[in-house]
Amino acid sequence: MRGRSTDWLLAMAGGALLALMINYNSLLAKHTTPVFASWVAHGLGAVAAFALVVLYSRLFRSPGKEMEPQRAKVPLWFYLGGIPGTLTVILAAVTVNSGLSLSGTIALMLLGQVLFGLVSDYFGLFRTPKRRIVATDFLVALCILSGSALIIFGRA
């Protein structure tokens, strides 16, 4: 079992990769269009995911042991995650190339994620466990908003 510090490091690595992805997609969108950049990002992502699935199945699959099909139990709406992912890439490509730049875009995206996460937790959306919103949650959102404002307006 991984320790909590490993989870923190993995989350920070994921955040760094997300910022890198948004930066590259925005550069591509600057020279083409945001929609084309999104298509390229998701096409390459599909190829990389397919390669990882093939690699994983060859390295870690036991011979003679078939995997149980679990797809029949998964509701179809679980596959809709690609739609907000596509919109995220397009919107980020537009805002990174605006006055917000990369750091301002990432900061405001974080605020949006936290606020939507709070709403989702409160109402139990998408099968998340329901959780009451406490005053600390608003303080966290306010800190992120303040930090975002400092990043965006604090430039010389």
Coordinates of N, CA and C in Angstrom, one line a residue:
M1 N 0.8 -1.2 0.0 CA 0.0 0.0 0.0 C 0.9 1.2 0.0
R2 N 0.5 2.2 -0.8 CA 1.3 3.4 -1.0 C 1.0 4.3 0.2
G3 N 2.1 5.0 0.6 CA 1.9 6.0 1.6 C 1.3 7.3 1.2
R4 N 0.8 8.1 2.1 CA 0.2 9.3 1.7 C 1.1 10.3 1.0
S5 N 2.4 10.3 1.3 CA 3.3 11.2 0.6 C 3.4 10.8 -0.8
T6 N 3.4 9.5 -1.1 CA 3.4 9.0 -2.5 C 2.2 9.5 -3.3
D7 N 1.0 9.5 -2.7 CA -0.2 10.0 -3.3 C 0.0 11.5 -3.6
W8 N 0.6 12.2 -2.7 CA 0.8 13.7 -2.9 C 1.7 13.9 -4.1
L9 N 2.8 13.2 -4.1 CA 3.7 13.3 -5.2 C 3.1 12.9 -6.5
L10 N 2.3 11.9 -6.6 CA 1.7 11.5 -7.8 C 0.7 12.5 -8.3
A11 N 0.0 13.1 -7.3 CA -1.0 14.2 -7.7 C -0.3 15.4 -8.2
M12 N 0.9 15.8 -7.6 CA 1.6 16.9 -8.1 C 2.2 16.6 -9.5
A13 N 2.7 15.4 -9.7 CA 3.2 15.0 -11.0 C 2.0 15.1 -12.0
G14 N 0.8 14.6 -11.7 CA -0.3 14.8 -12.5 C -0.6 16.2 -12.9
G15 N -0.5 17.1 -11.9 CA -0.8 18.5 -12.1 C 0.3 19.1 -13.0
A16 N 1.5 18.7 -12.8 CA 2.6 19.2 -13.7 C 2.4 18.7 -15.2
L17 N 2.0 17.5 -15.3 CA 1.7 17.0 -16.7 C 0.5 17.6 -17.3
L18 N -0.5 17.9 -16.5 CA -1.7 18.7 -17.0 C -1.3 20.1 -17.5
A19 N -0.5 20.7 -16.7 CA 0.0 22.1 -17.1 C 0.8 22.0 -18.4
L20 N 1.7 20.9 -18.5 CA 2.4 20.7 -19.7 C 1.5 20.5 -20.9
M21 N 0.5 19.6 -20.7 CA -0.4 19.3 -21.8 C -1.1 20.5 -22.2
I22 N -1.6 21.3 -21.3 CA -2.4 22.5 -21.6 C -1.5 23.5 -22.4
N23 N -0.2 23.6 -22.0 CA 0.7 24.5 -22.6 C 0.9 24.1 -24.1
Y24 N 1.2 22.8 -24.3 CA 1.4 22.3 -25.7 C 0.2 22.5 -26.5
N25 N -1.0 22.1 -26.0 CA -2.2 22.3 -26.7 C -2.5 23.7 -27.1
S26 N -2.2 24.6 -26.2 CA -2.4 26.0 -26.4 C -1.5 26.6 -27.5
L27 N -0.2 26.1 -27.5 CA 0.7 26.5 -28.6 C 0.2 26.0 -29.9
L28 N -0.3 24.8 -29.9 CA -0.9 24.2 -31.2 C -2.1 25.0 -31.6
A29 N -3.0 25.4 -30.6 CA -4.2 26.1 -31.0 C -3.8 27.5 -31.5
K30 N -2.8 28.1 -31.0 CA -2.4 29.4 -31.4 C -2.0 29.4 -32.9
H31 N -1.5 28.3 -33.4 CA -1.1 28.2 -34.8 C -2.1 27.6 -35.7
T32 N -3.1 26.9 -35.0 CA -4.2 26.3 -35.8 C -5.5 26.9 -35.3
T33 N -6.3 26.0 -34.7 CA -7.5 26.4 -34.0 C -7.6 25.5 -32.7
P34 N -8.4 26.0 -31.7 CA -8.6 25.2 -30.5 C -9.2 23.9 -30.7
V35 N -10.2 23.8 -31.7 CA -10.8 22.5 -31.9 C -9.8 21.5 -32.6
F36 N -9.0 22.0 -33.5 CA -8.0 21.1 -34.1 C -7.0 20.7 -33.0
A37 N -6.6 21.6 -32.2 CA -5.7 21.2 -31.1 C -6.3 20.1 -30.2
S38 N -7.6 20.3 -29.9 CA -8.3 19.3 -29.1 C -8.3 17.9 -29.8
W39 N -8.6 17.9 -31.1 CA -8.6 16.7 -31.9 C -7.2 16.0 -31.8
V40 N -6.2 16.8 -32.0 CA -4.8 16.2 -32.0 C -4.5 15.6 -30.6
A41 N -4.9 16.4 -29.6 CA -4.6 15.9 -28.2 C -5.3 14.6 -27.9
H42 N -6.6 14.5 -28.2 CA -7.3 13.3 -27.9 C -7.0 12.2 -28.8
G43 N -6.6 12.5 -30.1 CA -6.2 11.4 -31.0 C -4.9 10.8 -30.5
L44 N -3.9 11.6 -30.1 CA -2.7 11.1 -29.6 C -2.9 10.4 -28.3
G45 N -3.8 10.9 -27.5 CA -4.1 10.3 -26.2 C -4.7 8.9 -26.4
A46 N -5.6 8.8 -27.4 CA -6.2 7.5 -27.7 C -5.1 6.5 -28.1
V47 N -4.2 6.9 -29.0 CA -3.1 6.1 -29.4 C -2.2 5.6 -28.2
A48 N -1.9 6.6 -27.4 CA -1.0 6.3 -26.2 C -1.8 5.3 -25.3
A49 N -3.1 5.6 -25.1 CA -3.9 4.7 -24.2 C -3.9 3.3 -24.7
F50 N -4.1 3.2 -26.0 CA -4.2 1.9 -26.7 C -2.8 1.1 -26.5
A51 N -1.8 1.9 -26.7 CA -0.4 1.3 -26.6 C -0.2 0.8 -25.1
L52 N -0.6 1.6 -24.2 CA -0.5 1.2 -22.8 C -1.3 0.0 -22.4
V53 N -2.5 -0.1 -23.0 CA -3.4 -1.3 -22.7 C -2.7 -2.5 -23.3
V54 N -2.2 -2.4 -24.5 CA -1.6 -3.6 -25.1 C -0.3 -4.0 -24.3
L55 N 0.5 -3.0 -24.0 CA 1.7 -3.3 -23.2 C 1.3 -3.9 -21.8
Y56 N 0.3 -3.4 -21.2 CA -0.1 -3.9 -19.9 C -0.6 -5.3 -20.0
S57 N -1.4 -5.5 -21.0 CA -2.0 -6.9 -21.1 C -0.9 -7.9 -21.5
R58 N 0.1 -7.5 -22.1 CA 1.2 -8.5 -22.5 C 2.2 -8.7 -21.3
L59 N 2.4 -7.7 -20.5 CA 3.4 -7.8 -19.4 C 2.8 -8.4 -18.2
F60 N 1.5 -8.1 -17.9 CA 1.0 -8.4 -16.6 C -0.2 -9.5 -16.6
R61 N -0.5 -9.9 -17.8 CA -1.6 -10.9 -17.9 C -1.1 -12.3 -17.8
S62 N -1.7 -13.1 -16.9 CA -1.3 -14.4 -16.7 C -1.7 -15.3 -17.9
P63 N -0.9 -16.2 -18.4 CA -1.3 -17.0 -19.5 C -2.4 -18.0 -19.0
G64 N -3.4 -18.2 -19.9 CA -4.5 -19.1 -19.6 C -5.5 -18.5 -18.7
K65 N -5.3 -17.4 -18.1 CA -6.3 -16.8 -17.2 C -7.0 -15.6 -18.0
E66 N -8.2 -15.8 -18.3 CA -8.9 -14.7 -19.0 C -9.5 -13.7 -18.0
M67 N -9.5 -12.5 -18.5 CA -10.1 -11.4 -17.6 C -11.7 -11.5 -17.7
E68 N -12.3 -11.3 -16.6 CA -13.8 -11.4 -16.6 C -14.3 -10.1 -17.2
P69 N -15.3 -10.2 -18.2 CA -15.8 -9.0 -18.8 C -16.6 -8.2 -17.7
Q70 N -16.3 -7.0 -17.5 CA -17.0 -6.2 -16.5 C -17.7 -5.0 -17.2
R71 N -17.5 -4.9 -18.5 CA -18.1 -3.7 -19.2 C -19.6 -3.7 -19.2
A72 N -20.2 -4.9 -19.1 CA -21.7 -5.0 -19.1 C -22.3 -4.3 -17.9
K73 N -21.5 -4.2 -16.8 CA -22.0 -3.6 -15.6 C -21.9 -2.1 -15.5
V74 N -21.1 -1.6 -16.4 CA -20.8 -0.1 -16.4 C -21.9 0.6 -17.1
P75 N -22.5 1.6 -16.5 CA -23.6 2.4 -17.2 C -22.9 3.1 -18.3
L76 N -23.7 3.3 -19.4 CA -23.2 4.0 -20.6 C -22.7 5.4 -20.3
W77 N -23.4 6.1 -19.4 CA -23.1 7.5 -19.1 C -21.7 7.6 -18.5
F78 N -21.1 6.6 -18.0 CA -19.7 6.6 -17.5 C -18.7 6.9 -18.6
Y79 N -19.1 6.6 -19.8 CA -18.2 6.9 -20.9 C -18.2 8.3 -21.4
L80 N -19.0 9.2 -20.8 CA -19.2 10.5 -21.3 C -18.1 11.5 -20.8
G81 N -17.1 10.9 -20.1 CA -16.0 11.8 -19.6 C -15.2 12.5 -20.6
G82 N -15.2 11.9 -21.8 CA -14.4 12.6 -22.9 C -15.0 13.9 -23.3
I83 N -16.3 14.1 -23.2 CA -16.9 15.3 -23.6 C -16.4 16.5 -22.8
P84 N -16.5 16.5 -21.4 CA -15.9 17.6 -20.7 C -14.4 17.7 -20.9
G85 N -13.7 16.5 -21.2 CA -12.3 16.6 -21.4 C -12.0 17.4 -22.7
T86 N -12.8 17.1 -23.7 CA -12.6 17.9 -25.0 C -12.9 19.4 -24.8
L87 N -13.9 19.7 -24.1 CA -14.2 21.1 -23.8 C -13.2 21.7 -22.9
T88 N -12.6 21.0 -22.0 CA -11.5 21.5 -21.2 C -10.3 21.9 -22.0
V89 N -10.0 21.0 -22.9 CA -8.8 21.3 -23.8 C -9.1 22.5 -24.6
I90 N -10.3 22.6 -25.2 CA -10.6 23.8 -26.1 C -10.6 25.1 -25.3
L91 N -11.3 25.1 -24.1 CA -11.4 26.3 -23.4 C -10.0 26.7 -22.8
A92 N -9.2 25.7 -22.4 CA -7.9 26.1 -21.9 C -7.0 26.6 -23.0
A93 N -7.2 26.1 -24.2 CA -6.4 26.6 -25.4 C -6.7 28.0 -25.7
V94 N -8.0 28.4 -25.5 CA -8.4 29.8 -25.7 C -7.9 30.7 -24.6
T95 N -8.0 30.3 -23.4 CA -7.7 31.2 -22.3 C -6.2 31.3 -22.1
V96 N -5.4 30.2 -22.4 CA -3.9 30.3 -22.2 C -3.4 31.4 -23.2
N97 N -4.0 31.4 -24.4 CA -3.6 32.4 -25.4 C -4.1 33.8 -25.2
S98 N -4.8 34.0 -24.0 CA -5.4 35.3 -23.7 C -4.5 36.0 -22.7
G99 N -5.0 37.0 -22.0 CA -4.2 37.7 -21.0 C -4.0 36.9 -19.7
L100 N -4.8 35.8 -19.6 CA -4.6 35.0 -18.4 C -3.3 34.2 -18.4
S101 N -2.8 33.8 -19.5 CA -1.6 33.0 -19.7 C -1.8 31.6 -19.1
L102 N -0.7 30.9 -19.0 CA -0.8 29.5 -18.5 C -1.1 29.5 -17.0
S103 N -0.4 30.2 -16.2 CA -0.5 30.1 -14.8 C -1.9 30.6 -14.3
G104 N -2.4 31.7 -14.9 CA -3.7 32.2 -14.6 C -4.8 31.2 -15.0
T105 N -4.7 30.6 -16.1 CA -5.6 29.6 -16.6 C -5.7 28.4 -15.6
I106 N -4.5 27.9 -15.3 CA -4.4 26.7 -14.4 C -5.0 27.1 -13.0
A107 N -4.7 28.3 -12.5 CA -5.2 28.7 -11.2 C -6.8 28.8 -11.2
L108 N -7.3 29.4 -12.3 CA -8.8 29.5 -12.3 C -9.4 28.1 -12.6
M109 N -8.7 27.3 -13.4 CA -9.3 25.9 -13.6 C -9.3 25.2 -12.2
L110 N -8.3 25.4 -11.4 CA -8.3 24.7 -10.1 C -9.5 25.2 -9.2
L111 N -9.7 26.5 -9.3 CA -10.9 27.0 -8.6 C -12.2 26.4 -9.1
G112 N -12.3 26.3 -10.4 CA -13.5 25.7 -10.9 C -13.7 24.2 -10.5
Q113 N -12.5 23.5 -10.5 CA -12.6 22.1 -10.1 C -13.0 22.0 -8.6
V114 N -12.5 22.9 -7.7 CA -12.8 22.8 -6.3 C -14.3 23.1 -6.1
L115 N -14.8 24.2 -6.8 CA -16.2 24.6 -6.6 C -17.1 23.5 -7.1
F116 N -16.8 22.9 -8.3 CA -17.6 21.8 -8.8 C -17.5 20.6 -7.9
G117 N -16.3 20.3 -7.4 CA -16.2 19.2 -6.5 C -17.0 19.4 -5.2
L118 N -17.1 20.6 -4.7 CA -17.9 20.8 -3.5 C -19.4 20.6 -3.8
V119 N -19.8 21.1 -4.9 CA -21.3 20.9 -5.3 C -21.5 19.4 -5.5
S120 N -20.6 18.8 -6.2 CA -20.8 17.3 -6.5 C -20.8 16.5 -5.2
D121 N -19.9 16.9 -4.2 CA -19.9 16.2 -3.0 C -21.2 16.4 -2.2
Y122 N -21.7 17.7 -2.2 CA -22.8 18.0 -1.4 C -24.1 17.3 -1.9
F123 N -24.3 17.2 -3.2 CA -25.4 16.6 -3.8 C -25.2 15.1 -4.1
G124 N -24.0 14.6 -4.0 CA -23.7 13.2 -4.3 C -23.8 12.9 -5.8
L125 N -23.4 13.9 -6.6 CA -23.5 13.8 -8.1 C -22.6 12.7 -8.5
F126 N -22.9 12.0 -9.6 CA -22.1 11.0 -10.2 C -21.6 9.9 -9.3
R127 N -22.5 9.6 -8.4 CA -22.3 8.5 -7.4 C -21.1 8.8 -6.4
T128 N -20.8 10.1 -6.2 CA -19.8 10.4 -5.2 C -20.5 10.3 -3.8
P129 N -19.8 10.0 -2.8 CA -20.5 10.0 -1.5 C -20.9 11.4 -1.1
K130 N -22.1 11.6 -0.5 CA -22.5 12.9 -0.1 C -21.7 13.4 1.1
R131 N -21.3 14.7 1.1 CA -20.5 15.3 2.1 C -21.1 16.7 2.4
R132 N -21.2 17.0 3.6 CA -21.6 18.4 4.0 C -20.5 19.4 3.7
I133 N -20.9 20.5 3.2 CA -20.0 21.6 3.0 C -19.8 22.4 4.3
V134 N -18.5 22.6 4.7 CA -18.2 23.3 5.9 C -17.5 24.6 5.6
A135 N -17.4 25.4 6.6 CA -16.8 26.7 6.4 C -15.4 26.7 5.9
T136 N -14.7 25.7 6.3 CA -13.3 25.5 5.8 C -13.3 25.4 4.2
D137 N -14.3 24.7 3.7 CA -14.4 24.6 2.2 C -14.4 25.9 1.5
F138 N -15.2 26.9 2.1 CA -15.3 28.2 1.5 C -14.0 29.0 1.7
L139 N -13.4 28.7 2.8 CA -12.1 29.4 3.0 C -11.0 28.9 2.0
V140 N -11.0 27.6 1.7 CA -10.1 27.0 0.7 C -10.4 27.7 -0.6
A141 N -11.7 27.7 -1.0 CA -12.0 28.4 -2.3 C -11.6 29.8 -2.3
L142 N -11.8 30.5 -1.2 CA -11.4 31.9 -1.2 C -9.9 32.1 -1.3
C143 N -9.1 31.2 -0.7 CA -7.7 31.2 -0.8 C -7.2 31.0 -2.3
I144 N -7.9 30.0 -2.9 CA -7.5 29.8 -4.3 C -7.9 31.0 -5.2
L145 N -9.1 31.6 -4.9 CA -9.5 32.7 -5.7 C -8.5 33.9 -5.5
S146 N -8.1 34.1 -4.2 CA -7.1 35.1 -3.9 C -5.8 34.9 -4.6
G147 N -5.3 33.6 -4.5 CA -4.1 33.3 -5.2 C -4.2 33.5 -6.7
S148 N -5.3 33.1 -7.3 CA -5.5 33.3 -8.7 C -5.4 34.8 -9.1
A149 N -6.1 35.6 -8.2 CA -6.1 37.0 -8.5 C -4.6 37.6 -8.4
L150 N -3.9 37.1 -7.4 CA -2.5 37.5 -7.3 C -1.7 37.1 -8.5
I151 N -1.9 35.9 -9.0 CA -1.2 35.4 -10.2 C -1.5 36.3 -11.4
I152 N -2.8 36.6 -11.6 CA -3.3 37.2 -12.8 C -3.0 38.7 -12.7
F153 N -3.3 39.4 -11.6 CA -3.1 40.8 -11.5 C -1.8 41.3 -10.9
G154 N -1.0 40.4 -10.4 CA 0.2 40.7 -9.7 C 1.4 40.8 -10.6
R155 N 1.2 40.7 -11.9 CA 2.3 40.8 -12.8 C 2.8 42.2 -13.0
A156 N 4.0 42.4 -13.1 CA 4.6 43.8 -13.3 C 4.4 44.2 -14.7

